Tab-separated table of C-alpha atoms in Angstrom:
chain	number	residue	atom	x	y	z
V	255	MET	CA	107.757	58.795	64.510
V	256	ALA	CA	106.421	62.541	66.354
V	257	ASP	CA	103.377	62.268	64.607
V	258	GLU	CA	102.815	58.696	65.642
V	259	ALA	CA	103.637	59.846	69.527
V	260	ASN	CA	101.170	62.557	69.476
V	261	THR	CA	98.598	60.545	67.677
V	262	LEU	CA	99.063	58.151	70.198
V	263	LEU	CA	98.871	60.763	73.075
V	264	LEU	CA	95.607	62.268	71.854
V	265	GLU	CA	94.184	58.816	71.758
V	266	ARG	CA	94.840	57.899	75.262
V	267	ILE	CA	94.007	61.315	76.304
V	268	ARG	CA	90.484	60.956	74.657
V	269	LEU	CA	90.060	57.621	75.829
V	270	GLY	CA	90.857	58.597	79.768
V	271	LEU	CA	88.260	61.475	79.270
V	272	TRP	CA	85.976	59.005	77.913
V	273	LEU	CA	86.062	56.718	80.930
V	274	VAL	CA	86.040	59.770	83.364
V	275	LEU	CA	82.970	60.883	81.341
V	276	ILE	CA	81.460	57.648	81.586
V	277	GLY	CA	82.462	57.208	85.432
V	278	VAL	CA	80.789	60.926	86.183
V	279	GLY	CA	77.781	59.988	84.531
V	280	LEU	CA	77.427	56.776	86.504
V	281	VAL	CA	77.855	58.150	89.660
V	282	PHE	CA	75.432	60.962	88.643
V	283	PHE	CA	72.765	58.633	87.622
V	284	GLY	CA	73.540	56.473	90.729
V	285	GLU	CA	73.002	59.575	93.076
V	286	LEU	CA	70.245	60.494	91.870
V	287	MET	CA	68.483	57.022	91.713
V	288	LEU	CA	69.524	56.651	95.536
V	289	ASN	CA	68.656	60.054	96.863
V	290	GLY	CA	66.187	61.624	94.023
V	291	ALA	CA	66.704	65.397	94.219
V	292	THR	CA	67.243	65.793	98.099
V	293	ARG	CA	70.933	66.909	97.206
V	294	PRO	CA	70.335	69.043	94.204
V	295	LEU	CA	73.809	70.753	94.546
V	296	ILE	CA	75.502	67.198	94.084
V	297	GLY	CA	73.885	66.884	90.742
V	298	THR	CA	74.755	70.277	90.034
V	299	ILE	CA	78.273	69.710	90.476
V	300	GLN	CA	78.322	66.515	88.903
V	301	ALA	CA	76.499	67.918	85.757
V	302	ALA	CA	79.096	70.604	85.489
V	303	ASN	CA	81.776	68.359	85.316
V	304	ALA	CA	80.688	66.044	82.453
V	305	VAL	CA	79.658	69.225	80.557
V	306	ALA	CA	83.198	70.458	81.133
V	307	VAL	CA	84.782	67.457	80.234
V	308	ALA	CA	82.825	66.659	77.224
V	309	VAL	CA	83.406	70.231	76.091
V	310	ILE	CA	87.438	69.382	76.214
V	311	LEU	CA	86.872	66.343	74.576
V	312	ARG	CA	85.036	67.648	71.614
V	313	LEU	CA	88.144	70.040	71.425
V	314	LEU	CA	90.732	67.431	71.421
V	315	GLN	CA	90.972	66.780	67.673
V	316	ARG	CA	94.560	67.898	66.118
V	317	PRO	CA	97.496	65.031	67.090
V	318	ALA	CA	99.827	67.829	66.211
V	319	ARG	CA	99.033	70.010	69.100
V	320	ARG	CA	100.728	68.022	71.756
V	321	THR	CA	100.999	70.494	74.181
V	322	ALA	CA	97.704	72.102	73.973
V	323	ASN	CA	96.230	68.615	74.111
V	324	LEU	CA	98.013	67.685	77.558
V	325	VAL	CA	97.048	71.149	79.212
V	326	ALA	CA	93.505	70.257	78.134
V	327	GLY	CA	93.672	66.778	79.165
V	328	PHE	CA	95.091	67.741	82.514
V	329	LEU	CA	92.828	70.421	82.967
V	330	ALA	CA	89.598	68.155	82.552
V	331	LEU	CA	91.245	65.774	84.958
V	332	ALA	CA	91.995	68.569	87.536
V	333	ILE	CA	88.129	69.628	87.286
V	334	THR	CA	87.000	66.201	87.970
V	335	VAL	CA	89.430	65.641	90.870
V	336	VAL	CA	88.090	69.253	92.286
V	337	ALA	CA	84.545	68.334	91.687
V	338	ALA	CA	84.855	64.671	93.389
V	339	GLY	CA	86.414	66.858	96.289
V	340	ALA	CA	83.458	69.236	96.115
V	341	VAL	CA	80.512	66.383	96.209
V	342	GLY	CA	82.236	64.741	99.302
V	343	ILE	CA	81.976	68.144	101.165
V	344	VAL	CA	78.559	68.648	100.390
V	345	ALA	CA	77.721	65.280	101.138
V	346	ARG	CA	79.805	65.379	104.390
V	347	ASP	CA	81.617	62.250	103.059
V	348	ALA	CA	85.787	62.555	103.248
V	349	THR	CA	86.359	58.928	102.548
V	350	THR	CA	85.014	58.109	99.320
V	351	PRO	CA	86.236	61.460	97.315
V	352	VAL	CA	89.598	60.597	98.392
V	353	VAL	CA	89.744	56.857	97.425
V	354	LEU	CA	87.876	57.946	94.064
V	355	ILE	CA	90.605	60.600	93.026
V	356	VAL	CA	93.302	58.336	94.189
V	357	GLY	CA	91.852	55.699	91.880
V	358	LEU	CA	91.650	58.345	89.277
V	359	THR	CA	95.063	59.136	89.727
V	360	LEU	CA	96.421	55.530	89.534
V	361	ALA	CA	94.142	54.982	86.195
V	362	THR	CA	95.469	57.762	84.476
V	363	SER	CA	99.087	57.441	85.059
V	364	MET	CA	98.819	54.050	83.665
V	365	LEU	CA	96.677	55.258	80.645
V	366	VAL	CA	98.005	58.332	79.704
V	367	PRO	CA	101.766	58.538	78.753
V	368	TRP	CA	102.404	61.683	81.239
V	369	THR	CA	105.801	62.791	81.749
V	370	PRO	CA	106.865	62.393	85.444
V	371	TRP	CA	106.648	66.068	85.799
V	372	TRP	CA	103.053	66.110	84.848
V	373	GLN	CA	102.111	63.324	86.984
V	374	LEU	CA	103.819	65.350	89.779
V	375	LEU	CA	101.423	68.192	88.912
V	376	ASN	CA	98.889	65.778	89.014
V	377	VAL	CA	99.647	64.246	92.605
V	378	LEU	CA	99.919	67.729	94.070
V	379	VAL	CA	96.415	68.717	92.855
V	380	VAL	CA	95.197	65.430	94.271
V	381	VAL	CA	96.958	66.114	97.576
V	382	ALA	CA	95.523	69.725	97.740
V	383	THR	CA	91.746	68.581	97.079
V	384	ALA	CA	92.084	65.843	99.686
V	385	VAL	CA	93.454	67.926	102.072
V	386	TRP	CA	90.856	70.826	101.456
V	387	THR	CA	87.927	67.872	101.660
V	388	VAL	CA	89.180	66.553	104.737
V	389	ALA	CA	89.974	69.657	106.681
V	390	THR	CA	86.707	71.096	105.672
V	391	ILE	CA	84.642	67.889	106.819
V	392	VAL	CA	86.692	67.065	109.862
V	393	ALA	CA	87.319	69.619	112.264
V	394	THR	CA	88.736	67.848	114.982
V	395	PRO	CA	91.599	66.802	116.088
V	396	PRO	CA	94.475	68.830	114.982
V	397	LEU	CA	96.227	68.085	111.701
V	398	PHE	CA	93.999	64.979	111.465
V	399	TRP	CA	93.263	66.198	107.760
V	400	LEU	CA	97.175	65.707	107.316
V	401	GLN	CA	97.601	62.105	108.719
V	402	TYR	CA	94.535	61.188	106.814
V	403	VAL	CA	95.907	62.199	103.600
V	404	GLY	CA	99.422	61.113	104.313
V	405	THR	CA	98.353	57.531	104.198
V	406	ILE	CA	97.851	57.570	100.547
V	407	MET	CA	100.944	59.608	99.921
V	408	PRO	CA	102.894	56.435	99.071
V	409	THR	CA	100.378	55.627	96.682
V	410	LEU	CA	100.457	58.887	94.989
V	411	ALA	CA	104.459	59.132	95.202
V	412	GLY	CA	104.460	55.302	93.487
V	413	THR	CA	102.254	57.312	90.244
V	414	VAL	CA	105.158	59.220	89.724
V	415	VAL	CA	107.586	56.546	89.858
V	416	ILE	CA	105.511	54.624	87.309
V	417	ALA	CA	105.363	57.687	85.214
V	418	TYR	CA	109.120	57.824	85.148
V	419	ALA	CA	109.416	54.182	84.324
V	420	LEU	CA	106.898	54.183	81.876
V	421	GLN	CA	108.599	57.269	80.167
V	422	ARG	CA	112.170	55.397	80.329
V	423	GLN	CA	110.445	52.301	78.331
V	424	ARG	CA	108.786	54.718	75.802
V	425	ASP	CA	112.238	56.080	75.315
V	426	ALA	CA	113.828	53.257	75.081
V	427	LEU	CA	110.910	51.721	72.376
V	428	ALA	CA	111.264	55.065	70.421
V	429	GLY	CA	115.012	54.547	70.250
V	430	ALA	CA	114.775	51.335	69.200
V	431	GLU	CA	112.160	52.331	66.865
V	432	ARG	CA	114.251	55.006	65.280
V	433	GLU	CA	117.155	52.779	65.073
V	434	ARG	CA	115.126	49.814	63.000
V	435	ARG	CA	113.583	52.382	60.843
V	436	ALA	CA	116.898	53.973	59.991
V	437	ARG	CA	118.140	50.678	59.358
V	438	GLU	CA	115.540	49.855	56.976
V	439	ILE	CA	115.659	53.179	55.346
V	440	GLY	CA	119.525	52.669	54.897
V	441	LEU	CA	118.750	48.780	53.314
V	442	ARG	CA	116.060	50.627	51.104
V	443	GLU	CA	118.444	52.954	50.004
V	444	ALA	CA	121.108	50.606	49.798
V	445	ASN	CA	118.468	48.286	47.529
V	446	LEU	CA	117.676	51.126	45.272
V	447	ARG	CA	121.491	51.806	44.718
V	448	LEU	CA	121.636	47.877	44.113
V	449	GLU	CA	119.086	48.089	41.633
V	450	THR	CA	120.269	50.949	39.956
V	451	GLU	CA	123.489	50.057	39.349
V	452	ILE	CA	122.186	46.714	38.364
V	453	GLN	CA	120.263	48.650	35.271
V	454	GLU	CA	123.156	50.785	34.590
V	455	HIS	CA	125.269	47.342	34.190
V	456	ARG	CA	122.884	46.117	31.914
V	457	ARG	CA	122.447	49.312	29.554
V	458	THR	CA	126.526	49.322	29.706
V	459	GLU	CA	126.182	46.147	28.726
V	460	ASP	CA	123.556	46.496	25.927
V	461	ALA	CA	125.123	49.443	24.577
V	462	LEU	CA	128.722	47.384	24.675
V	463	ARG	CA	126.902	44.468	22.728
V	464	PHE	CA	125.629	47.287	20.181
V	465	ALA	CA	129.057	48.919	19.779
V	466	MET	CA	130.532	45.315	19.288
V	467	ARG	CA	127.995	44.459	16.391
V	468	GLU	CA	128.060	48.160	14.672
V	469	LEU	CA	132.052	47.905	15.304
V	470	ASP	CA	132.273	44.321	13.604
V	471	HIS	CA	129.801	45.683	10.975
V	472	ARG	CA	131.850	48.629	10.119
V	473	VAL	CA	135.238	46.757	9.784
V	474	LYS	CA	133.549	44.321	7.707
V	475	ASN	CA	132.514	47.037	5.442
V	476	THR	CA	135.932	48.840	5.805
V	477	LEU	CA	137.692	45.870	4.963
V	478	ALA	CA	135.515	44.788	2.087
V	479	THR	CA	135.863	48.757	0.798
V	480	VAL	CA	139.494	48.732	0.999
V	481	GLN	CA	139.958	45.255	-0.797
V	482	SER	CA	137.694	46.663	-3.450
V	483	VAL	CA	140.037	49.501	-3.715
V	484	ALA	CA	143.030	47.692	-3.657
V	485	ASP	CA	141.775	45.271	-6.622
V	486	GLN	CA	140.329	48.331	-8.572
V	487	THR	CA	143.630	50.252	-8.101
V	488	LEU	CA	145.829	47.142	-9.262
V	489	ARG	CA	143.849	46.851	-12.341
V	490	ALA	CA	144.103	50.429	-13.259
V	491	ALA	CA	147.712	50.814	-12.395
V	492	VAL	CA	150.467	50.658	-14.871
V	493	SER	CA	153.497	50.137	-12.496
V	494	LEU	CA	153.752	49.260	-8.954
V	495	ASP	CA	154.924	52.606	-8.210
V	496	GLU	CA	151.738	54.223	-9.504
V	497	PHE	CA	149.670	51.466	-7.709
V	498	GLY	CA	151.138	52.356	-4.409
V	499	THR	CA	150.809	55.850	-4.439
V	500	ALA	CA	147.055	55.893	-5.901
V	501	PHE	CA	146.466	52.920	-3.014
V	502	SER	CA	147.779	55.010	-0.477
V	503	GLY	CA	146.233	58.074	-1.172
V	504	ARG	CA	142.968	56.676	-1.257
V	505	ILE	CA	143.309	54.504	1.991
V	506	GLN	CA	144.875	58.023	3.799
V	507	ALA	CA	141.292	59.633	2.566
V	508	MET	CA	139.263	56.845	3.795
V	509	ALA	CA	141.117	57.026	6.959
V	510	ARG	CA	140.397	60.813	7.667
V	511	ILE	CA	136.968	60.247	6.807
V	512	HIS	CA	136.395	57.502	8.966
V	513	SER	CA	138.133	59.157	12.058
V	514	ALA	CA	135.889	62.507	11.726
V	515	LEU	CA	133.329	60.314	11.674
V	516	ALA	CA	134.230	58.116	14.663
V	517	LEU	CA	134.658	61.495	16.675
V	518	ARG	CA	131.166	62.049	16.018
V	519	ARG	CA	129.914	58.867	16.795
V	520	TRP	CA	129.062	58.062	13.278
V	521	GLN	CA	126.268	60.707	13.435
V	522	GLY	CA	127.830	62.481	10.128
V	523	LEU	CA	129.766	65.757	9.387
V	524	ALA	CA	128.802	68.778	7.761
V	525	LEU	CA	129.577	69.264	3.947
V	526	ASP	CA	132.173	72.087	4.415
V	527	GLU	CA	134.202	70.122	7.133
V	528	LEU	CA	133.878	67.334	4.727
V	529	ILE	CA	135.207	69.118	1.946
V	530	GLU	CA	138.492	70.763	3.787
V	531	LEU	CA	139.287	67.261	5.254
V	532	VAL	CA	139.628	65.736	1.737
V	533	VAL	CA	140.519	68.660	-0.575
V	534	GLY	CA	142.225	70.783	2.030
V	535	PRO	CA	145.466	68.708	2.145
V	536	TYR	CA	145.990	69.530	-1.350
V	537	ARG	CA	146.203	72.982	-1.311
V	538	ASN	CA	149.586	74.806	-2.698
V	539	ALA	CA	148.436	77.881	-1.456
V	540	ALA	CA	145.973	79.824	1.057
V	541	ASP	CA	143.937	81.194	-1.693
V	542	SER	CA	144.356	78.236	-4.287
V	543	VAL	CA	140.835	76.468	-3.312
V	544	SER	CA	137.650	78.414	-2.161
V	545	VAL	CA	134.505	77.022	-0.830
V	546	ALA	CA	130.830	79.137	-0.922
V	547	GLY	CA	127.617	78.185	-0.188
V	548	ASP	CA	125.398	76.040	1.924
V	549	GLY	CA	126.636	73.310	3.930
V	550	PRO	CA	124.231	70.999	5.056
V	551	PHE	CA	124.950	68.109	7.689
V	552	LEU	CA	125.564	65.033	5.849
V	553	GLY	CA	124.659	61.582	7.193
V	554	SER	CA	127.557	59.004	7.816
V	555	ASP	CA	127.158	56.844	4.668
V	556	LEU	CA	126.537	59.797	2.286
V	557	ALA	CA	129.541	61.783	4.023
V	558	ARG	CA	131.959	58.622	3.328
V	559	VAL	CA	130.846	58.271	-0.466
V	560	LEU	CA	130.995	61.767	-1.098
V	561	GLY	CA	134.028	62.451	0.470
V	562	MET	CA	135.827	59.444	-1.801
V	563	ALA	CA	134.393	61.047	-4.784
V	564	LEU	CA	136.047	64.646	-3.871
V	565	HIS	CA	138.946	62.911	-3.044
V	566	GLU	CA	139.126	61.587	-6.563
V	567	LEU	CA	138.573	64.726	-8.015
V	568	ALA	CA	141.070	66.648	-5.909
V	569	THR	CA	143.631	64.092	-6.720
V	570	ASN	CA	143.297	64.340	-10.267
V	571	ALA	CA	143.649	67.986	-9.485
V	572	ALA	CA	146.909	67.799	-7.574
V	573	LYS	CA	148.379	65.521	-10.321
V	574	TYR	CA	147.188	67.091	-13.715
V	575	GLY	CA	144.657	69.979	-12.923
V	576	ALA	CA	144.804	73.447	-11.028
V	577	LEU	CA	146.399	72.218	-7.905
V	578	SER	CA	149.408	70.879	-10.139
V	579	ILE	CA	151.118	74.539	-10.542
V	580	LYS	CA	151.180	77.816	-8.452
V	581	GLY	CA	148.351	80.163	-9.351
V	582	GLY	CA	145.755	77.707	-10.090
V	583	ARG	CA	142.537	78.011	-8.583
V	584	LEU	CA	139.947	75.625	-7.517
V	585	ASP	CA	136.291	77.082	-6.674
V	586	ILE	CA	133.731	74.493	-5.024
V	587	SER	CA	130.172	76.310	-4.679
V	588	THR	CA	127.192	74.451	-3.378
V	589	ARG	CA	123.667	74.903	-2.529
V	590	VAL	CA	120.409	72.914	-1.945
V	591	ASP	CA	117.575	72.714	-4.049
V	592	ALA	CA	114.515	73.134	-2.331
V	593	SER	CA	112.631	70.526	-4.388
V	594	SER	CA	111.220	67.049	-3.031
V	595	PRO	CA	112.938	65.448	-2.003
V	596	PRO	CA	115.741	68.189	-1.731
V	597	VAL	CA	118.961	68.152	-3.799
V	598	LEU	CA	122.456	68.882	-2.972
V	599	CYS	CA	124.356	70.726	-5.961
V	600	ILE	CA	127.799	70.725	-6.149
V	601	HIS	CA	129.999	72.418	-8.888
V	602	TRP	CA	133.809	72.031	-9.029
V	603	ALA	CA	135.248	74.478	-11.195
V	604	GLU	CA	139.284	74.287	-11.843
V	605	ARG	CA	141.013	77.139	-13.712
V	606	ASN	CA	144.393	78.786	-14.472
V	607	GLY	CA	145.485	75.403	-14.372
V	608	PRO	CA	147.657	73.845	-17.149
V	609	LEU	CA	146.161	72.594	-20.277
V	610	ILE	CA	144.488	69.453	-20.359
V	611	VAL	CA	142.738	66.984	-22.498
V	612	ALA	CA	139.996	64.362	-21.997
V	613	PRO	CA	141.674	60.990	-21.030
V	614	ARG	CA	141.704	58.081	-23.597
V	615	ARG	CA	140.142	56.002	-20.767
V	616	ARG	CA	138.046	55.798	-17.962
V	617	GLY	CA	140.506	55.115	-14.731
V	618	PHE	CA	138.939	53.605	-11.529
V	619	GLY	CA	139.053	57.109	-9.790
V	620	MET	CA	136.462	58.203	-12.427
V	621	LYS	CA	134.514	55.219	-12.078
V	622	LEU	CA	134.536	55.588	-8.318
V	623	ILE	CA	133.125	58.974	-9.098
V	624	GLU	CA	130.660	57.980	-11.101
V	625	GLU	CA	129.401	54.821	-10.157
V	626	ALA	CA	129.479	54.958	-6.282
V	627	LEU	CA	127.709	58.159	-6.455
V	628	ALA	CA	125.060	56.478	-8.725
V	629	TYR	CA	124.756	53.195	-6.965
V	630	GLU	CA	125.587	53.793	-3.474
V	631	ILE	CA	123.667	57.025	-2.759
V	632	GLY	CA	121.390	57.626	-6.055
V	633	GLY	CA	123.179	60.831	-7.245
V	634	SER	CA	124.879	62.003	-10.713
V	635	VAL	CA	128.037	63.589	-11.692
V	636	ASP	CA	128.685	65.211	-15.144
V	637	VAL	CA	132.570	65.658	-15.447
V	638	ARG	CA	134.113	67.677	-18.106
V	639	PHE	CA	137.279	68.363	-19.241
V	640	ALA	CA	137.757	71.743	-20.479
V	641	ARG	CA	140.858	72.918	-21.872
V	642	GLN	CA	141.093	75.635	-18.739
V	643	GLY	CA	140.173	72.582	-16.346
V	644	VAL	CA	137.913	69.984	-15.045
V	645	CYS	CA	134.716	71.559	-14.368
V	646	SER	CA	132.169	68.944	-12.152
V	647	ASP	CA	128.387	69.168	-11.435
V	648	ILE	CA	127.101	66.688	-8.544
V	649	GLN	CA	123.578	66.242	-7.720
V	650	ILE	CA	122.762	64.258	-4.734
V	651	PRO	CA	119.320	63.793	-3.128
V	652	LEU	CA	118.838	64.483	0.357
V	653	PRO	CA	116.425	63.033	3.106
V	654	SER	CA	113.810	65.707	3.522
V	655	ALA	CA	115.060	66.274	7.407
V	656	LEU	CA	118.367	67.634	5.879
V	657	GLY	CA	116.909	69.824	3.609
């Protein structure tokens, strides 16, 4: 808003000076045509006036210099007023210069957005010039110049009033413009906020729909897995008590794995965290289970299948193996072979447990360990029932990013 007001002021001042320059030029050439070179001093004064106004007009280029522009414009106006009075004195004509400078005052008060104080200063310059011109030309009667100039005072005073009224009008318009712009800015900001809220709402809706689809997919998969586990456990169980214990343990293991994955938004689990989550509940002493080696981050599907396989090994160890008696030990070591693709190797070794023999039939737990790893994640497992305890080697191909 301030930049526009400064630009308007500069344009008005430059327009006024152009009109002054044109007027001085017309008077100069008119004097030259009417009287020729008989009064060279008048031509010299008018030429000097034109040069001064042209120089000041050339300097008025920067709207931001408001005060400097006002001073320069007023200086050009004052030079023109004094030059008109000087021409009147040389020509011995008091009427024409006074009429010219009064007309110039009226024109500038309407054209240039002066403040009332600047216009009052302009009036004082005009009055002083008029008094000087009349007093120099008319010697008698006494105070005649005061009576002469006094007739133009109402007009000059009116220019101050006009400047004051125009200033009030400009201030009112500026205030209205500021309010309008403030309302526009407020409406624009409100519109931007509304658009942002709409976009956020749409993103939230899209995320919610995606989450619902993902939840529906996972619930269906989980229910299918639970149904499969229940069917297979029921076929392998010899009694309802055995079924209840086995099924409950598997469902609890699934629940722990799913809860851990859900906390991490199904991005996956670290291997050491998965082992602690599945095998940890079966510790019978603080040092009964040891885990050593690399612990890469596993995706959610890989963590789910591997977790269930480790649960079956841990359950078997807690029922019949090293974790079923005090002093038994379970050592789990992990490493990642830097092949292409990389392969996760897990070695499961039980020791100091009761003597064991290989089972006569493969139960659901063994099928889950062998078949799930092979079919779902392309892994392989080798389970050996040594007399000192179960040993198992699991190999699982990993995505290259995990290796």
